[in-house]
Coordinates of C-alpha atoms and ligand atoms in Angstrom, one line a residue:
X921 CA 22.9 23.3 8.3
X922 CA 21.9 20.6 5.8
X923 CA 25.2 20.7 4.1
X924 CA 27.5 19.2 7.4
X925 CA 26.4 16.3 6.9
X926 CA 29.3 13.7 6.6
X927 CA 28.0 10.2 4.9
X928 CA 28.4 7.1 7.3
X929 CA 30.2 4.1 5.1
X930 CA 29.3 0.9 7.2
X931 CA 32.5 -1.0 5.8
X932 CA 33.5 -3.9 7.3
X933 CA 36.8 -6.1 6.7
X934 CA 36.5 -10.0 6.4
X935 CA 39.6 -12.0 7.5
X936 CA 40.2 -15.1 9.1
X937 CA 41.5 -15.7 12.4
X938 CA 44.2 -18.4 13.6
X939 CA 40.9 -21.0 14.4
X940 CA 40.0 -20.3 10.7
X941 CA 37.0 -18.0 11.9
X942 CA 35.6 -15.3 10.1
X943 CA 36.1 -12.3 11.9
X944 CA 34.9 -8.8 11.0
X945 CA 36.9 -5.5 11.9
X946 CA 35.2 -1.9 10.9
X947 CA 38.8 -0.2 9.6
X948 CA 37.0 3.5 10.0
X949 CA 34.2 5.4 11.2
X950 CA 33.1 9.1 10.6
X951 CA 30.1 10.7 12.7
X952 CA 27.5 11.4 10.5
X953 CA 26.3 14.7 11.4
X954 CA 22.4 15.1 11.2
X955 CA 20.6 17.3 12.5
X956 CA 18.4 17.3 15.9
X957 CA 15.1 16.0 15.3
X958 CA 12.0 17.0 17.1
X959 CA 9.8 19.9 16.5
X960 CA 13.0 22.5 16.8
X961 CA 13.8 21.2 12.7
X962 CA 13.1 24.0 10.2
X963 CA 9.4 23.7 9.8
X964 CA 9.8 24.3 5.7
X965 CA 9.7 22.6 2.6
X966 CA 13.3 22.2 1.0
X967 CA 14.4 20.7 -2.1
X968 CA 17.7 20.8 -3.0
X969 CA 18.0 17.5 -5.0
X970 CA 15.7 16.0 -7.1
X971 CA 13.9 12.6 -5.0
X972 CA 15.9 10.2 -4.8
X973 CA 19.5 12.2 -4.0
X974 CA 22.4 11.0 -4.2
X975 CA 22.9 10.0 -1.0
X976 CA 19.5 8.1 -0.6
X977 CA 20.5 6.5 -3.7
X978 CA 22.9 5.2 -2.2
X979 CA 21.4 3.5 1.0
X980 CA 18.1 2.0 -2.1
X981 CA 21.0 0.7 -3.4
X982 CA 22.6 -1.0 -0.2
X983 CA 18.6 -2.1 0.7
X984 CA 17.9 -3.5 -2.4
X985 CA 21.0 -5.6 -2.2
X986 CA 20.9 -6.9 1.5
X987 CA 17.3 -6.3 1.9
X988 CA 14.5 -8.7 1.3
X989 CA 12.4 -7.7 -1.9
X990 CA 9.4 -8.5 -0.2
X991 CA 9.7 -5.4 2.1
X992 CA 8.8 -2.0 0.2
X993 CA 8.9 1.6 0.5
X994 CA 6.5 4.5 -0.4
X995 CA 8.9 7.3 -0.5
X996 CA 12.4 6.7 -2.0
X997 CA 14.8 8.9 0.4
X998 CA 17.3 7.9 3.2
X999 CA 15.7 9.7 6.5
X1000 CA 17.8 11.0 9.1
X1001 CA 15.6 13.6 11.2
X1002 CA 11.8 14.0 11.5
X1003 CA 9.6 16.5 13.6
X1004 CA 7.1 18.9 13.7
X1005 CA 5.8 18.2 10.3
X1006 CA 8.6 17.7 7.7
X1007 CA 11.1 14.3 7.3
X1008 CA 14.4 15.1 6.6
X1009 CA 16.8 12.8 4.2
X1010 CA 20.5 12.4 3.6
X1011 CA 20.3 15.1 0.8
X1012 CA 19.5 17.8 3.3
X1013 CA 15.9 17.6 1.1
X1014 CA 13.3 18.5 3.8
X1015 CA 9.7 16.8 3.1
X1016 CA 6.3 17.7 4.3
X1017 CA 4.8 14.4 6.1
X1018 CA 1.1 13.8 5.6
X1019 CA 1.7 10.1 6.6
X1020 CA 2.9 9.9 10.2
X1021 CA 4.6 7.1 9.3
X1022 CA 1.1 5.4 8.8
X1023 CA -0.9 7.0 11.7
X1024 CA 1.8 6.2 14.5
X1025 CA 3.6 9.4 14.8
X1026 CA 0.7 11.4 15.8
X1027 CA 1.8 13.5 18.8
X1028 CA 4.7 14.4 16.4
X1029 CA 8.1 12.6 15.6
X1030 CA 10.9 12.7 18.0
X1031 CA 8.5 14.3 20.6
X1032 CA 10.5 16.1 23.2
X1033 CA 8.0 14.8 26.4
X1034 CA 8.4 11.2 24.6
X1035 CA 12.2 11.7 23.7
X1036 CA 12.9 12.9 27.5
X1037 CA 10.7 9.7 28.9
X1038 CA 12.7 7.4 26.8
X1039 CA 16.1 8.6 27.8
X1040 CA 14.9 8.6 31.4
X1041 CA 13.2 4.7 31.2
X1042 CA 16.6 3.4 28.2
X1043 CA 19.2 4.9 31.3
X1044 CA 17.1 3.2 34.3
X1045 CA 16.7 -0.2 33.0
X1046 CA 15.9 -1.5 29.4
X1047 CA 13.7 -4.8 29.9
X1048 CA 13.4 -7.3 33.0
X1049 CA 10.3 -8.7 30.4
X1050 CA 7.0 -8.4 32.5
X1051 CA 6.1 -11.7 33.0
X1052 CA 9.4 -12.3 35.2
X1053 CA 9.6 -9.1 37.3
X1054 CA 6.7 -6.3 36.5
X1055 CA 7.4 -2.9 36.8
X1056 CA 5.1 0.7 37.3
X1057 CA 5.1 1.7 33.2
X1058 CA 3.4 -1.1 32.3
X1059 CA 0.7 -0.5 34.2
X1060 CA 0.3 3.1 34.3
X1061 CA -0.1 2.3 30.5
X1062 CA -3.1 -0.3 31.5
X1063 CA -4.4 2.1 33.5
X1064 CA -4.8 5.0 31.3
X1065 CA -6.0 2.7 28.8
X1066 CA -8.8 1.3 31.1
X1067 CA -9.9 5.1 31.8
X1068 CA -9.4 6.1 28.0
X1069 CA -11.3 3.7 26.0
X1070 CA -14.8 4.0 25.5
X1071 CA -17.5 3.2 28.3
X1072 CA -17.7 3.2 31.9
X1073 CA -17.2 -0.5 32.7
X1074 CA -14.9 -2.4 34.5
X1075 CA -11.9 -2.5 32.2
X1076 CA -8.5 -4.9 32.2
X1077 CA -5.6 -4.4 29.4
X1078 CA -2.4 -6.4 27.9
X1079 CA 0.6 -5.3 26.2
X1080 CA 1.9 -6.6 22.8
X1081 CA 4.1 -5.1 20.5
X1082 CA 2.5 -4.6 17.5
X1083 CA -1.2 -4.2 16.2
X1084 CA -1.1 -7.7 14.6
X1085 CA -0.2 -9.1 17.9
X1086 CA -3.2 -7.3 19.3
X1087 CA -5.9 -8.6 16.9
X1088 CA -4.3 -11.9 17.7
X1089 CA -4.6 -11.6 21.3
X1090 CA -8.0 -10.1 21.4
X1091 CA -9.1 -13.8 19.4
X1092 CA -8.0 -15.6 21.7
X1093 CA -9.5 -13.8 24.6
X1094 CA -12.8 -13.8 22.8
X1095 CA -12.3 -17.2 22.2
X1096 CA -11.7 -18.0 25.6
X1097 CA -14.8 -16.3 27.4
X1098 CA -17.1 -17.4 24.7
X1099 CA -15.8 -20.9 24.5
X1100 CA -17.0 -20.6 20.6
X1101 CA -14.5 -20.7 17.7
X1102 CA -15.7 -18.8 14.4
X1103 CA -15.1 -15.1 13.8
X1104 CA -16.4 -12.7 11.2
X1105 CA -14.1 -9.9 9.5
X1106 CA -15.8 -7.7 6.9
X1107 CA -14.7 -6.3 3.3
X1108 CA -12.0 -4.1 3.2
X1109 CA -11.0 -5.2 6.5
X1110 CA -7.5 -4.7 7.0
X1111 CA -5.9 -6.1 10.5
X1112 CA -2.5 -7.8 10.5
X1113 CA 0.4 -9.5 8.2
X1114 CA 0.6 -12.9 10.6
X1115 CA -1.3 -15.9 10.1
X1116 CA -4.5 -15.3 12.0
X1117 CA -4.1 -11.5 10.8
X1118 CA -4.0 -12.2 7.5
X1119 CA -7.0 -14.3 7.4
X1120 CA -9.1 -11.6 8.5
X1121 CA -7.6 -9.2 6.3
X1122 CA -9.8 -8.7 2.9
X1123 CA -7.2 -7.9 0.4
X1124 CA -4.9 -10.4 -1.2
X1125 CA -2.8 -8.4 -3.1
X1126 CA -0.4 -7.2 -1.4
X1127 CA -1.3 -8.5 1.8
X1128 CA -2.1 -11.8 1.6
X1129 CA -1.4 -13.5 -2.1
X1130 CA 1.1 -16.8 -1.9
X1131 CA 0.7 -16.8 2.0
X1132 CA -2.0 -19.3 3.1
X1133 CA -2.9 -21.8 3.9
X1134 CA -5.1 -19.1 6.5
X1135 CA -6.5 -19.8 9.6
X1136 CA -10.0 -21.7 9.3
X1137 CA -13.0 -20.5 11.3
X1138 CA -13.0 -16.7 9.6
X1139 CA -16.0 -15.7 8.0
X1140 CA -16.0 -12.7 6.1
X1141 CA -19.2 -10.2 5.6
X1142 CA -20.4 -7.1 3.4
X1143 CA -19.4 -4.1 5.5
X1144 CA -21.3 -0.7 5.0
X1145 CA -19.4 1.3 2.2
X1146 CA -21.6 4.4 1.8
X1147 CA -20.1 5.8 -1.2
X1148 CA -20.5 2.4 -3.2
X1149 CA -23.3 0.3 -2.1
X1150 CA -26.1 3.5 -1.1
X1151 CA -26.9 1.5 1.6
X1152 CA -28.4 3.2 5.1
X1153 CA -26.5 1.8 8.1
X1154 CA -29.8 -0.2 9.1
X1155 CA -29.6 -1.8 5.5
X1156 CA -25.7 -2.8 5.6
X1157 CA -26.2 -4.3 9.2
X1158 CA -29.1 -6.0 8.2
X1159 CA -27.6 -7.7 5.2
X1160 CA -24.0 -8.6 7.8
X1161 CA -26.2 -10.1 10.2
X1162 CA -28.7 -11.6 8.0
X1163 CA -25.1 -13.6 6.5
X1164 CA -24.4 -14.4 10.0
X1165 CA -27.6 -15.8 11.3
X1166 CA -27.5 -18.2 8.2
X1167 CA -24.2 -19.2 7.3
X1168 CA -22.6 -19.2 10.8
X1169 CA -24.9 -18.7 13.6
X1170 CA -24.6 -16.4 15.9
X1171 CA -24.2 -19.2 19.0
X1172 CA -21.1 -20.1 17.1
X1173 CA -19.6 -17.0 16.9
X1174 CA -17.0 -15.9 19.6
X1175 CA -16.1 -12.4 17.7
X1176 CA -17.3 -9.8 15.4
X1177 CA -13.8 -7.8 14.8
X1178 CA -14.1 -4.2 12.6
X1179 CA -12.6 -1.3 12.1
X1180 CA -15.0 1.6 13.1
X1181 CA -12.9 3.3 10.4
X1182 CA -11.9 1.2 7.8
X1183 CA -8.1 2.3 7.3
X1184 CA -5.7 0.2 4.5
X1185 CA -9.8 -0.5 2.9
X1186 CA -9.8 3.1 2.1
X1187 CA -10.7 5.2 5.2
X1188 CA -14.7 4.1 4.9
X1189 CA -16.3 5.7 7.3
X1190 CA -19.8 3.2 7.9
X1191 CA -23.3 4.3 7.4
X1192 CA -25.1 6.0 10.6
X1193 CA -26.3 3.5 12.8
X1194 CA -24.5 0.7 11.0
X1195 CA -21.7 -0.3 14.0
X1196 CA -24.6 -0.1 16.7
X1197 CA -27.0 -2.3 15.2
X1198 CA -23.7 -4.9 15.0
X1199 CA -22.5 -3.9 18.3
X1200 CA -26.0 -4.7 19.3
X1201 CA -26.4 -8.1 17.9
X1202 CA -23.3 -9.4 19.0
X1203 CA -24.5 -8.6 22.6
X1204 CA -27.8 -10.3 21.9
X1205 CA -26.0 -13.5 21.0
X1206 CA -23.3 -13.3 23.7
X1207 CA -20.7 -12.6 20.5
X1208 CA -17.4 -10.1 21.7
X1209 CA -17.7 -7.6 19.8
X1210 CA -14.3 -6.2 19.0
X1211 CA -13.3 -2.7 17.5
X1212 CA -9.6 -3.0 15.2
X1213 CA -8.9 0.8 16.8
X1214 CA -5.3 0.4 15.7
X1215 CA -4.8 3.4 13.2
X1216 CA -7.9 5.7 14.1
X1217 CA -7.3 5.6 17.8
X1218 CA -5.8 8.0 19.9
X1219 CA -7.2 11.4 18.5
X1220 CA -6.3 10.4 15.5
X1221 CA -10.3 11.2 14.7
X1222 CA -11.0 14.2 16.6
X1223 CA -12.2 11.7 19.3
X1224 CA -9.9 10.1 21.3
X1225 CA -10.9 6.7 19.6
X1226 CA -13.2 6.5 16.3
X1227 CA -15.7 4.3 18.3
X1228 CA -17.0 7.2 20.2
X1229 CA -18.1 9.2 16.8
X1230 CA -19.9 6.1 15.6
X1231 CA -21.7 5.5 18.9
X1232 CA -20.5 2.4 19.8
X1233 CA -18.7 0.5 22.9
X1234 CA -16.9 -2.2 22.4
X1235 CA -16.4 -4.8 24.2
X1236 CA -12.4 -5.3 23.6
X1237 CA -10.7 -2.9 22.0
X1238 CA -7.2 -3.5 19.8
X1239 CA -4.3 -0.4 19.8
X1240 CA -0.7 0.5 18.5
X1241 CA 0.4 2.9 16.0
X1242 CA -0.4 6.3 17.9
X1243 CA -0.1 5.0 21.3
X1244 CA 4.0 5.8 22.1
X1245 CA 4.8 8.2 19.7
X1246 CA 6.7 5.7 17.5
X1247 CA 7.7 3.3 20.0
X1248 CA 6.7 -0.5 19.3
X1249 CA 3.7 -0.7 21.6
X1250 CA 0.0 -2.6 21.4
X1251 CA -2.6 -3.2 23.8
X1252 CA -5.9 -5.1 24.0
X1253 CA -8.3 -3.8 26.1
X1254 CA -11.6 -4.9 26.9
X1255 CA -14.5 -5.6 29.6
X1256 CA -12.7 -7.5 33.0
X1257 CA -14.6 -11.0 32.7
X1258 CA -13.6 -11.4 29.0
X1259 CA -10.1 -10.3 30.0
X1260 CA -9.8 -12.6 32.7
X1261 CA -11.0 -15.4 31.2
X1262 CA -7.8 -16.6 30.4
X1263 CA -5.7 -18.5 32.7
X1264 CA -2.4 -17.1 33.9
X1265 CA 0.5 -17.5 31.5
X1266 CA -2.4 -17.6 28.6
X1267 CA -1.4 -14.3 27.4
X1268 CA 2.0 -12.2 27.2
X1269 CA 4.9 -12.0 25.2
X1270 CA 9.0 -11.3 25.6
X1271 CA 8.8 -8.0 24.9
X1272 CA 5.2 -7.3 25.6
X1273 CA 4.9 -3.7 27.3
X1274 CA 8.6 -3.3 27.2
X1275 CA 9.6 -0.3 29.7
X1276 CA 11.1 1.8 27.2
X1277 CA 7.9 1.7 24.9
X1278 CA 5.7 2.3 28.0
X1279 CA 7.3 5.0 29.1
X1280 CA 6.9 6.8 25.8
X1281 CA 3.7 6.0 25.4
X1282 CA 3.0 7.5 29.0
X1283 CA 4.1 11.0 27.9
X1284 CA 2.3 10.1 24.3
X1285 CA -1.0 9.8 26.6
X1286 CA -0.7 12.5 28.6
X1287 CA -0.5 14.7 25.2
X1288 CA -3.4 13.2 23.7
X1289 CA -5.1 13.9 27.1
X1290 CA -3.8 17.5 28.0
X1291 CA -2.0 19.1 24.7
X1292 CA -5.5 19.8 22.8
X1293 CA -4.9 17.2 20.3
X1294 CA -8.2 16.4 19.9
X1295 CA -9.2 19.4 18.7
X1296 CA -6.4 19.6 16.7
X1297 CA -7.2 16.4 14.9
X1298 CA -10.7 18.2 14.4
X1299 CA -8.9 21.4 12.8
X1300 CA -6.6 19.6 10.7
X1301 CA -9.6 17.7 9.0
X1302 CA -11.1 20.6 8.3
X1303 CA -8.6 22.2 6.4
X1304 CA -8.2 19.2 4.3
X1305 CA -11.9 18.9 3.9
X1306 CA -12.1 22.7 2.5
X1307 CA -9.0 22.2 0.2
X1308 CA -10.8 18.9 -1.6
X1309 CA -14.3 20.1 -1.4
X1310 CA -13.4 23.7 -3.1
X1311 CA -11.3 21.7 -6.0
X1312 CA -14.1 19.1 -5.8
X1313 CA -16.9 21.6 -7.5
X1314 CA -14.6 21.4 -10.7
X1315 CA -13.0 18.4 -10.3
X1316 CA -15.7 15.3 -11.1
X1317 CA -12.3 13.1 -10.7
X1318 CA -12.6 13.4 -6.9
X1319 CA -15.5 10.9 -6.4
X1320 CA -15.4 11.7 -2.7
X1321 CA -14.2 13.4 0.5
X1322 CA -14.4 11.4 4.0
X1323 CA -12.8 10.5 7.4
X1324 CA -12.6 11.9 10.4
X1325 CA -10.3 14.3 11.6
X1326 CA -7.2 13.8 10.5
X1327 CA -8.0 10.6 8.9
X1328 CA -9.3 11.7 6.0
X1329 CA -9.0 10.9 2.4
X1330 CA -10.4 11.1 -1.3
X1331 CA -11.5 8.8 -3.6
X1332 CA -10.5 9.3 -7.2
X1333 CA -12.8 7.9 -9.6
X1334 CA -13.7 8.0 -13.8
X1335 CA -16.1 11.1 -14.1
X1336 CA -17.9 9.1 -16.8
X1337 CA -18.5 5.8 -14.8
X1338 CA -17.6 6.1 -11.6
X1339 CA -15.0 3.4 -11.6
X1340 CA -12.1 3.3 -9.1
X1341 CA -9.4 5.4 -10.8
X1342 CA -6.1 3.5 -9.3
X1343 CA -3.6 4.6 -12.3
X1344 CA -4.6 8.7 -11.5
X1345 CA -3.8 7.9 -7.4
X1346 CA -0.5 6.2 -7.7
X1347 CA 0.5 9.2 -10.3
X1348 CA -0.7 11.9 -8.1
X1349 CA 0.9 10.4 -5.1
X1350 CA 4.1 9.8 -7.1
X1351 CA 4.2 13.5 -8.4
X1352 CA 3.5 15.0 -5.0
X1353 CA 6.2 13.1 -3.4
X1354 CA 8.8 14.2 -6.1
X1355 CA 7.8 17.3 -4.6
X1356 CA 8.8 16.8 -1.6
X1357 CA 5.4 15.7 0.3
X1358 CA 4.9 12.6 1.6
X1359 CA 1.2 10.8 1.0
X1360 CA 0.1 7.4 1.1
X1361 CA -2.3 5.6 -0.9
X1362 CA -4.9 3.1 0.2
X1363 CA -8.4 1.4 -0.6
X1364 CA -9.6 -2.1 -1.9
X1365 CA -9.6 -0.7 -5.1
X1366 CA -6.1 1.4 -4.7
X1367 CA -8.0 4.6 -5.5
X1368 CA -7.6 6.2 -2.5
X1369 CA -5.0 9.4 -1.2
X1370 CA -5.2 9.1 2.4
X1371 CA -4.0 12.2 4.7
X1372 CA -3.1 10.8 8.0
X1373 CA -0.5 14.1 9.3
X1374 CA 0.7 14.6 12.6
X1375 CA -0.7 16.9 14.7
X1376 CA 2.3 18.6 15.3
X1377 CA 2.2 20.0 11.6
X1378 CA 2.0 23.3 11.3
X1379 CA -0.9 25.5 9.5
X1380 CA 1.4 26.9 6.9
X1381 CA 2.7 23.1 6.1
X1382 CA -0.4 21.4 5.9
X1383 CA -2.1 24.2 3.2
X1384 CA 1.4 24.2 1.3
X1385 CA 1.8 19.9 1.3
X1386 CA -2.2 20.1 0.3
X1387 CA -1.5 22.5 -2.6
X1388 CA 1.2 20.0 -3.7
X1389 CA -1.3 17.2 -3.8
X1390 CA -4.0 19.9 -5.4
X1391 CA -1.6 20.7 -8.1
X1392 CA -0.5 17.4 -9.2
X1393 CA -3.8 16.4 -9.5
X1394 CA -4.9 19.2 -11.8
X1395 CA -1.4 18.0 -13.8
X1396 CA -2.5 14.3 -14.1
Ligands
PLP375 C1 -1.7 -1.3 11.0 C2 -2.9 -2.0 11.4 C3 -2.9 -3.3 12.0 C4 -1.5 -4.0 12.2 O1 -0.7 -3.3 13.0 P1 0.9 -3.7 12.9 O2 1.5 -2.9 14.0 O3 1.4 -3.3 11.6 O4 1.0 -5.2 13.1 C5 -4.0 -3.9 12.5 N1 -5.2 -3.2 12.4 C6 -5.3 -2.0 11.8 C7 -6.7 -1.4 11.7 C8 -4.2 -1.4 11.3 O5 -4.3 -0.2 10.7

């Protein structure tokens, strides 16, 4: 099956027409044949070319060359089909996906309820935009949402299309119903690539370095990073709120904004009773508190969203990645009278909730509500907690094992010091990829393997693409 396919040559002729105008004329086209995605793809491992083939080459070359440099790439292939739990390239090479495209994929690439909803919603009508003429998916999306998210109170949501636009939204309606300006982020904190997103970010390299001037009004505070400060949660919220109370106040403060699970930071899961004692200082100084639920949301965990396992409720809570099963879609959702604090026409967006997205993200929902993804999520972190912990006991490399689910990751450290080993992740995740599984990186200090699989992956996957990652470690 992998050796039909027939390379697609995009070649277009210049020429000038009788006004002198370019004009463009594609002389030939061949099909390329690839095959179906979806969870029907050979659920297997297959290399058959070393990584990068030839014909991936070939499409790094044409990016590189039309491409801005400024937009990277992990893993150096040419996809053309993904489900189940493998990613298929223009080789025929067939990868094992432990990255879900960073956390968005989660009910599975190419999902046959999501691929059926889309066809259904892309043949009906494609966009009218909301704000002119509204339409049912929209708010069936809203509505699940409201039900969804953590706590039992009156609840109101808005559409946006990506998680930056969320973060950005859920500012402004904090700012709004508070009528305050300032807004603390914390270490690590990773939410956006915009403006306003980037000055909440923590890290400047990559994210931020050469982009400012950033958005004034964003303080930033210690967060609770068990594994390196040996802090309890009471301890790290003391020391945030204490820098709060004296540098900013807390009746100037409209938001507190964090991830309950720090993600791009290095999946730092906070001290016990950390995110409470903030959730409950922002409500004693009338402060939103807002939880950046963008990668560990949607049973991502083993919860539906990571706030639940940290016992807290937020007031407004930011989504996207897992929410339409790879469709651009983000929300904001939150308590009503912060949500409607903003006057109509205050919030929205061309594309905002765009039908196609919601309806994938309907079917994407009803998964994560009725397929038993949850407990899925729950299985698949065991597994790769028993794989690390089991190398872990000879291993002193592996500093240590945490997340949630599955968003779960390791920290690779120097045995002798305890220092952030960044040189042994980027070589393990470079040798495991060249083998044909795909992992991504993350943390402050880049010394962090992340494992963020859909939960569509099968068993017999997951323990092989783990062995990979085992195995190149033991060769670094
Ligand atoms: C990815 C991410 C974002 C930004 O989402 P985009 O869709 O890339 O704009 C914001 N917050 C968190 C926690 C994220 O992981």
């Amino acid at each position: 099956m992998y050796g039909t396919y027939i390379h697609v040559r995009t070649m277009y002729i210049a020429s000038n027409d009788r006004r002198g105008l370019r004009v463009y004329a594609r002389p030939m086209s061949t099909p390329t044949i690839a095959p179906t995605g979806g969870p029907t793809l050979a659920q297997e491992r297959v290399l058959r070319t070393a990584i990068p083939g030839p014909r991936s080459q070939e499409l790094l070359d044409r990016k590189a060359a039309a491409i801005a440099a400024g937009v990277g790439h992990t893993v150096p292939i040419a996809a053309v089909a993904a489900g189940g739990g493998v990613v298929v390239d223009a080789d025929g090479n067939s990868l094992i996906d432990l990255g879900s495209g960073i956390a968005v994929t989660t009910v599975g690439n190419a999902d046959p309820k999501v691929v059926a909803a889309v066809q259904q919603q892309v043949a009906q009508f494609t966009h009218t935009c909301f704000m002119i003429a509204p339409y049912e998916g929209y708010v069936e999306v809203c509505e699940a949402l409201n039900r969804l998210t953590p706590g039992d109170h009156e609840k109101k949501s808005a559409l946006f299309n990506s998680g930056a636009e969320a973060v950005e939204n859920a500012i402004k309606v904090a700012r709004k119903y508070t009528g305050r300006r300032a807004v603390v982020a914390f270490d690590h904190a990773y939410h956006g690539r915009t403006n306003l997103t980037m000055g909440l970010t923590a890290k400047a390299m990559p994210y931020k370095s050469g982009f400012g001037p950033f958005a004034s009004e964003i303080y930033r505070v210690p967060a609770s990073y068990p594994y390196r400060d040996g802090l309890s949660g009471a301890e790290a919220a003391e020391r945030a709120i204490g820098i709060m109370e004296k540098q900013i106040g807390g009746d100037q403060l409209a938001a507190v904004i964090i991830e309950p699970i720090q993600g791009e930071g290095g999946f730092i899961v906070p001290a016990d009773g950390f995110l409470p004692r903030i959730a409950q200082w922002c409500t004693d100084n009338g402060v939103v508190f807002i939880a950046d639920e963008v990668q560990s949301g949607f049973a991502r965990t083993g919860a539906m969203f990571a706030s639940e396992l940290l016992g807290v409720v937020p007031d407004v809570v930011t989504t996207a990645k897992g929410i339409a099963g790879g469709l651009p879609l983000a929300a904001i959702t939150g308590r009503a009278e912060i949500m409607d604090a903003s006057h109509a026409g205050g919030l929205g967006g061309t594309y905002g909730g765009n039908p196609v997205a919601c309806a994938a993200a309907i079917a994407a929902l009803d998964a994560f509500e009725n397929d038993g993804l949850i407990e899925r999520a729950q299985q698949i972190g065991d597994r790769i907690s028993a794989a690390f912990s089991k190398a872990q006991l000879s291993d002193p490399r592996i500093g240590e094992i945490r997340g949630r689910g599955a968003m779960m990751a390791v920290e690779f450290v120097d045995p002798a010091t305890g220092a952030p080993d960044a040189a042994l992740t980027a070589a393990v995740a470079k040798a495991a990829i060249a083998e044909g599984v795909i992992v991504l990186t993350c943390g402050t200090y880049g010394n962090v393997v992340r494992f963020l699989p859909p939960l569509s992956i099968a068993d017999h996957l997951l323990d092989e693409g783990l062995g990979v990652v085992l195995a190149a470690l033991a060769a670094a």
